[in-house]
PDB file of C-alpha atoms in Angstrom:
ATOM      1  CA  UNK A   1    -139.696 -59.819 -46.735  1.00  0.00           C
ATOM      2  CA  UNK A   2    -137.737 -56.662 -46.209  1.00  0.00           C
ATOM      3  CA  UNK A   3    -136.384 -55.450 -42.928  1.00  0.00           C
ATOM      4  CA  UNK A   4    -138.137 -52.388 -41.535  1.00  0.00           C
ATOM      5  CA  UNK A   5    -136.209 -49.140 -41.243  1.00  0.00           C
ATOM      6  CA  UNK A   6    -136.247 -49.290 -37.413  1.00  0.00           C
ATOM      7  CA  UNK A   7    -134.809 -52.828 -37.489  1.00  0.00           C
ATOM      8  CA  UNK A   8    -132.205 -51.761 -40.044  1.00  0.00           C
ATOM      9  CA  UNK A   9    -131.143 -48.686 -38.040  1.00  0.00           C
ATOM     10  CA  UNK A  10    -130.900 -50.724 -34.837  1.00  0.00           C
ATOM     11  CA  UNK A  11    -128.881 -53.419 -36.612  1.00  0.00           C
ATOM     12  CA  UNK A  12    -126.492 -50.860 -38.119  1.00  0.00           C
ATOM     13  CA  UNK A  13    -125.968 -49.253 -34.708  1.00  0.00           C
ATOM     14  CA  UNK A  14    -125.498 -52.694 -33.145  1.00  0.00           C
ATOM     15  CA  UNK A  15    -123.087 -53.627 -35.938  1.00  0.00           C
ATOM     16  CA  UNK A  16    -120.929 -50.575 -35.209  1.00  0.00           C
ATOM     17  CA  UNK A  17    -120.934 -51.390 -31.479  1.00  0.00           C
ATOM     18  CA  UNK A  18    -120.077 -55.040 -32.174  1.00  0.00           C
ATOM     19  CA  UNK A  19    -117.157 -54.032 -34.396  1.00  0.00           C
ATOM     20  CA  UNK A  20    -115.869 -51.629 -31.730  1.00  0.00           C
ATOM     21  CA  UNK A  21    -116.108 -54.349 -29.074  1.00  0.00           C
ATOM     22  CA  UNK A  22    -114.132 -56.681 -31.311  1.00  0.00           C
ATOM     23  CA  UNK A  23    -111.582 -53.962 -31.980  1.00  0.00           C
ATOM     24  CA  UNK A  24    -112.316 -53.984 -35.715  1.00  0.00           C
ATOM     25  CA  UNK A  25    -113.793 -50.502 -35.939  1.00  0.00           C
ATOM     26  CA  UNK A  26    -112.484 -47.235 -34.576  1.00  0.00           C
ATOM     27  CA  UNK A  27    -115.858 -45.489 -34.463  1.00  0.00           C
ATOM     28  CA  UNK A  28    -114.495 -42.407 -36.205  1.00  0.00           C
ATOM     29  CA  UNK A  29    -114.671 -41.661 -39.888  1.00  0.00           C
ATOM     30  CA  UNK A  30    -111.661 -39.320 -39.926  1.00  0.00           C
ATOM     31  CA  UNK A  31    -109.610 -41.522 -42.278  1.00  0.00           C
ATOM     32  CA  UNK A  32    -109.446 -41.680 -46.033  1.00  0.00           C
ATOM     33  CA  UNK A  33    -112.503 -42.210 -48.196  1.00  0.00           C
ATOM     34  CA  UNK A  34    -111.417 -45.824 -48.825  1.00  0.00           C
ATOM     35  CA  UNK A  35    -111.091 -46.446 -45.064  1.00  0.00           C
ATOM     36  CA  UNK A  36    -114.533 -44.941 -44.476  1.00  0.00           C
ATOM     37  CA  UNK A  37    -116.044 -47.149 -47.192  1.00  0.00           C
ATOM     38  CA  UNK A  38    -114.366 -50.207 -45.685  1.00  0.00           C
ATOM     39  CA  UNK A  39    -115.724 -49.385 -42.202  1.00  0.00           C
ATOM     40  CA  UNK A  40    -119.195 -48.804 -43.655  1.00  0.00           C
ATOM     41  CA  UNK A  41    -119.043 -52.175 -45.446  1.00  0.00           C
ATOM     42  CA  UNK A  42    -117.960 -53.870 -42.185  1.00  0.00           C
ATOM     43  CA  UNK A  43    -120.853 -52.179 -40.326  1.00  0.00           C
ATOM     44  CA  UNK A  44    -123.323 -53.456 -42.935  1.00  0.00           C
ATOM     45  CA  UNK A  45    -121.914 -56.989 -42.710  1.00  0.00           C
ATOM     46  CA  UNK A  46    -122.109 -56.923 -38.911  1.00  0.00           C
ATOM     47  CA  UNK A  47    -125.659 -55.534 -39.122  1.00  0.00           C
ATOM     48  CA  UNK A  48    -126.649 -58.353 -41.502  1.00  0.00           C
ATOM     49  CA  UNK A  49    -125.166 -60.887 -39.083  1.00  0.00           C
ATOM     50  CA  UNK A  50    -127.099 -59.373 -36.146  1.00  0.00           C
ATOM     51  CA  UNK A  51    -130.348 -59.527 -38.141  1.00  0.00           C
ATOM     52  CA  UNK A  52    -129.684 -63.161 -39.071  1.00  0.00           C
ATOM     53  CA  UNK A  53    -129.112 -63.984 -35.411  1.00  0.00           C
ATOM     54  CA  UNK A  54    -132.255 -62.052 -34.382  1.00  0.00           C
ATOM     55  CA  UNK A  55    -134.520 -63.836 -36.865  1.00  0.00           C
ATOM     56  CA  UNK A  56    -133.058 -67.317 -36.378  1.00  0.00           C
ATOM     57  CA  UNK A  57    -132.634 -67.477 -32.593  1.00  0.00           C
ATOM     58  CA  UNK A  58    -135.000 -68.978 -30.086  1.00  0.00           C
ATOM     59  CA  UNK A  59    -135.813 -67.254 -26.800  1.00  0.00           C
ATOM     60  CA  UNK A  60    -135.289 -69.504 -23.810  1.00  0.00           C
ATOM     61  CA  UNK A  61    -136.295 -68.357 -20.361  1.00  0.00           C
ATOM     62  CA  UNK A  62    -137.280 -71.698 -18.948  1.00  0.00           C
ATOM     63  CA  UNK A  63    -134.335 -72.442 -16.702  1.00  0.00           C
ATOM     64  CA  UNK A  64    -132.081 -70.623 -14.233  1.00  0.00           C
ATOM     65  CA  UNK A  65    -128.817 -69.354 -15.645  1.00  0.00           C
ATOM     66  CA  UNK A  66    -125.861 -70.904 -13.795  1.00  0.00           C
ATOM     67  CA  UNK A  67    -123.965 -68.367 -11.723  1.00  0.00           C
ATOM     68  CA  UNK A  68    -126.860 -65.899 -11.310  1.00  0.00           C
ATOM     69  CA  UNK A  69    -127.254 -64.840  -7.692  1.00  0.00           C
ATOM     70  CA  UNK A  70    -131.002 -64.247  -7.789  1.00  0.00           C
ATOM     71  CA  UNK A  71    -131.803 -67.665  -9.208  1.00  0.00           C
ATOM     72  CA  UNK A  72    -134.319 -65.877 -11.421  1.00  0.00           C
ATOM     73  CA  UNK A  73    -134.400 -67.214 -14.975  1.00  0.00           C
ATOM     74  CA  UNK A  74    -132.614 -65.015 -17.463  1.00  0.00           C
ATOM     75  CA  UNK A  75    -133.878 -64.968 -21.019  1.00  0.00           C
ATOM     76  CA  UNK A  76    -131.281 -66.266 -23.423  1.00  0.00           C
ATOM     77  CA  UNK A  77    -131.220 -66.304 -27.186  1.00  0.00           C
ATOM     78  CA  UNK A  78    -130.272 -69.723 -28.444  1.00  0.00           C
ATOM     79  CA  UNK A  79    -128.999 -70.095 -31.992  1.00  0.00           C
ATOM     80  CA  UNK A  80    -129.199 -73.638 -33.300  1.00  0.00           C
ATOM     81  CA  UNK A  81    -128.701 -73.724 -37.055  1.00  0.00           C
ATOM     82  CA  UNK A  82    -130.625 -76.972 -37.793  1.00  0.00           C
ATOM     83  CA  UNK A  83    -133.628 -75.756 -35.754  1.00  0.00           C
ATOM     84  CA  UNK A  84    -133.492 -72.324 -37.390  1.00  0.00           C
ATOM     85  CA  UNK A  85    -134.354 -74.032 -40.684  1.00  0.00           C
ATOM     86  CA  UNK A  86    -137.772 -75.149 -39.371  1.00  0.00           C
ATOM     87  CA  UNK A  87    -140.773 -73.330 -40.796  1.00  0.00           C
ATOM     88  CA  UNK A  88    -143.664 -71.871 -38.793  1.00  0.00           C
ATOM     89  CA  UNK A  89    -147.252 -73.001 -38.491  1.00  0.00           C
ATOM     90  CA  UNK A  90    -149.907 -71.937 -35.988  1.00  0.00           C
ATOM     91  CA  UNK A  91    -150.841 -75.660 -36.069  1.00  0.00           C
ATOM     92  CA  UNK A  92    -147.380 -77.154 -35.366  1.00  0.00           C
ATOM     93  CA  UNK A  93    -146.504 -80.828 -35.334  1.00  0.00           C
ATOM     94  CA  UNK A  94    -143.392 -80.289 -33.172  1.00  0.00           C
ATOM     95  CA  UNK A  95    -142.038 -77.995 -30.506  1.00  0.00           C
ATOM     96  CA  UNK A  96    -138.587 -76.857 -29.464  1.00  0.00           C
ATOM     97  CA  UNK A  97    -137.532 -76.778 -25.817  1.00  0.00           C
ATOM     98  CA  UNK A  98    -134.235 -76.083 -24.117  1.00  0.00           C
ATOM     99  CA  UNK A  99    -132.533 -77.468 -21.044  1.00  0.00           C
ATOM    100  CA  UNK A 100    -129.294 -76.629 -19.301  1.00  0.00           C
ATOM    101  CA  UNK A 101    -126.253 -78.809 -19.619  1.00  0.00           C
ATOM    102  CA  UNK A 102    -125.806 -81.286 -16.803  1.00  0.00           C
ATOM    103  CA  UNK A 103    -123.704 -80.486 -14.880  1.00  0.00           C
ATOM    104  CA  UNK A 104    -124.489 -76.810 -15.566  1.00  0.00           C
ATOM    105  CA  UNK A 105    -122.026 -75.016 -17.825  1.00  0.00           C
ATOM    106  CA  UNK A 106    -122.505 -71.251 -18.274  1.00  0.00           C
ATOM    107  CA  UNK A 107    -123.881 -70.524 -21.743  1.00  0.00           C
ATOM    108  CA  UNK A 108    -124.333 -74.171 -22.706  1.00  0.00           C
ATOM    109  CA  UNK A 109    -127.819 -75.496 -23.379  1.00  0.00           C
ATOM    110  CA  UNK A 110    -129.305 -78.472 -25.143  1.00  0.00           C
ATOM    111  CA  UNK A 111    -132.203 -78.213 -27.580  1.00  0.00           C
ATOM    112  CA  UNK A 112    -134.914 -80.832 -27.892  1.00  0.00           C
ATOM    113  CA  UNK A 113    -137.266 -81.121 -30.862  1.00  0.00           C
ATOM    114  CA  UNK A 114    -140.333 -83.087 -29.774  1.00  0.00           C
ATOM    115  CA  UNK A 115    -143.194 -84.255 -31.976  1.00  0.00           C
ATOM    116  CA  UNK A 116    -146.640 -83.228 -30.753  1.00  0.00           C
ATOM    117  CA  UNK A 117    -148.411 -86.014 -32.644  1.00  0.00           C
ATOM    118  CA  UNK A 118    -147.557 -88.736 -35.135  1.00  0.00           C
ATOM    119  CA  UNK A 119    -145.860 -87.217 -38.141  1.00  0.00           C
ATOM    120  CA  UNK A 120    -146.646 -88.891 -41.433  1.00  0.00           C
ATOM    121  CA  UNK A 121    -143.896 -89.778 -43.890  1.00  0.00           C
ATOM    122  CA  UNK A 122    -143.313 -86.759 -46.105  1.00  0.00           C
ATOM    123  CA  UNK A 123    -145.103 -84.350 -43.726  1.00  0.00           C
ATOM    124  CA  UNK A 124    -143.132 -81.167 -43.085  1.00  0.00           C
ATOM    125  CA  UNK A 125    -141.969 -80.761 -39.499  1.00  0.00           C
ATOM    126  CA  UNK A 126    -143.169 -77.300 -38.458  1.00  0.00           C
ATOM    127  CA  UNK A 127    -143.058 -75.423 -35.177  1.00  0.00           C
ATOM    128  CA  UNK A 128    -144.864 -72.340 -33.897  1.00  0.00           C
ATOM    129  CA  UNK A 129    -142.675 -69.248 -33.680  1.00  0.00           C
ATOM    130  CA  UNK A 130    -145.190 -67.816 -31.208  1.00  0.00           C
ATOM    131  CA  UNK A 131    -145.144 -68.593 -27.518  1.00  0.00           C
ATOM    132  CA  UNK A 132    -148.053 -70.738 -26.374  1.00  0.00           C
ATOM    133  CA  UNK A 133    -150.018 -67.864 -24.811  1.00  0.00           C
ATOM    134  CA  UNK A 134    -149.943 -65.958 -28.118  1.00  0.00           C
ATOM    135  CA  UNK A 135    -151.390 -68.871 -30.103  1.00  0.00           C
ATOM    136  CA  UNK A 136    -154.881 -68.342 -28.696  1.00  0.00           C
ATOM    137  CA  UNK A 137    -155.386 -65.018 -30.495  1.00  0.00           C
ATOM    138  CA  UNK A 138    -157.316 -64.530 -33.665  1.00  0.00           C
ATOM    139  CA  UNK A 139    -155.727 -65.226 -37.031  1.00  0.00           C
ATOM    140  CA  UNK A 140    -155.432 -61.481 -37.588  1.00  0.00           C
ATOM    141  CA  UNK A 141    -153.662 -61.040 -34.221  1.00  0.00           C
ATOM    142  CA  UNK A 142    -151.274 -63.934 -34.855  1.00  0.00           C
ATOM    143  CA  UNK A 143    -150.509 -62.767 -38.382  1.00  0.00           C
ATOM    144  CA  UNK A 144    -149.873 -59.236 -37.116  1.00  0.00           C
ATOM    145  CA  UNK A 145    -147.480 -60.525 -34.424  1.00  0.00           C
ATOM    146  CA  UNK A 146    -145.609 -62.674 -36.935  1.00  0.00           C
ATOM    147  CA  UNK A 147    -145.424 -59.843 -39.456  1.00  0.00           C
ATOM    148  CA  UNK A 148    -143.927 -57.497 -36.845  1.00  0.00           C
ATOM    149  CA  UNK A 149    -141.592 -60.013 -35.202  1.00  0.00           C
ATOM    150  CA  UNK A 150    -140.520 -62.168 -38.164  1.00  0.00           C
ATOM    151  CA  UNK A 151    -141.431 -60.124 -41.257  1.00  0.00           C
ATOM    152  CA  UNK A 152    -143.778 -62.619 -42.915  1.00  0.00           C
ATOM    153  CA  UNK A 153    -147.503 -63.168 -43.243  1.00  0.00           C
ATOM    154  CA  UNK A 154    -148.577 -66.577 -42.001  1.00  0.00           C
ATOM    155  CA  UNK A 155    -150.480 -68.660 -44.515  1.00  0.00           C
ATOM    156  CA  UNK A 156    -150.875 -71.861 -42.521  1.00  0.00           C
ATOM    157  CA  UNK A 157    -154.198 -73.718 -42.638  1.00  0.00           C
ATOM    158  CA  UNK A 158    -155.179 -72.374 -39.213  1.00  0.00           C
ATOM    159  CA  UNK A 159    -154.681 -68.743 -40.263  1.00  0.00           C
ATOM    160  CA  UNK A 160    -156.460 -69.305 -43.554  1.00  0.00           C
ATOM    161  CA  UNK A 161    -159.580 -70.515 -41.736  1.00  0.00           C
ATOM    162  CA  UNK A 162    -158.882 -74.165 -41.067  1.00  0.00           C
ATOM    163  CA  UNK A 163    -159.611 -73.817 -37.319  1.00  0.00           C
ATOM    164  CA  UNK A 164    -161.999 -71.616 -35.375  1.00  0.00           C
ATOM    165  CA  UNK A 165    -160.683 -68.280 -34.181  1.00  0.00           C
ATOM    166  CA  UNK A 166    -159.231 -68.012 -30.720  1.00  0.00           C
ATOM    167  CA  UNK A 167    -158.752 -71.745 -30.232  1.00  0.00           C
ATOM    168  CA  UNK A 168    -155.389 -72.991 -29.036  1.00  0.00           C
ATOM    169  CA  UNK A 169    -154.401 -76.041 -31.058  1.00  0.00           C
ATOM    170  CA  UNK A 170    -154.944 -79.143 -28.954  1.00  0.00           C
ATOM    171  CA  UNK A 171    -151.303 -80.204 -29.365  1.00  0.00           C
ATOM    172  CA  UNK A 172    -150.152 -76.949 -27.712  1.00  0.00           C
ATOM    173  CA  UNK A 173    -152.371 -77.473 -24.647  1.00  0.00           C
ATOM    174  CA  UNK A 174    -150.211 -80.312 -23.287  1.00  0.00           C
TER     175      UNK A 174
END
């Protein structure tokens, strides 16, 4: 899948900001041509890194963030490399959840991968990239969401007609 132009522009802008924050980029292109090319290459590398983080992170808004005055949950992006390798299915056999460290440590969370049913030897462990409430849509709706958010077209058995439209998989109703 290719990254859309809006995603690419946002990532390039974010890459430039990230480099400035890290003190690796001046933000001006008034130097030599070689310096400009080097800054442009750094921006592209930072943009690629931001896109990798975006597409491999998990949103987690299920617990209060330590140190927040309001006590309201704050959505965090959690990057866990082993979990990022899991593929998607609208009929998952596992789910990812997050919990704060105990005692609470700002920015530290633990990830749990829980099976939703018995997993046969050799069966691929798959999770749903969609939040539970989005799993009840039609195959076309789910595929559209996944295409826009993750740049792929789902071809799981549920999307290809293996389960009636609009039904939430039983394992996700727990």
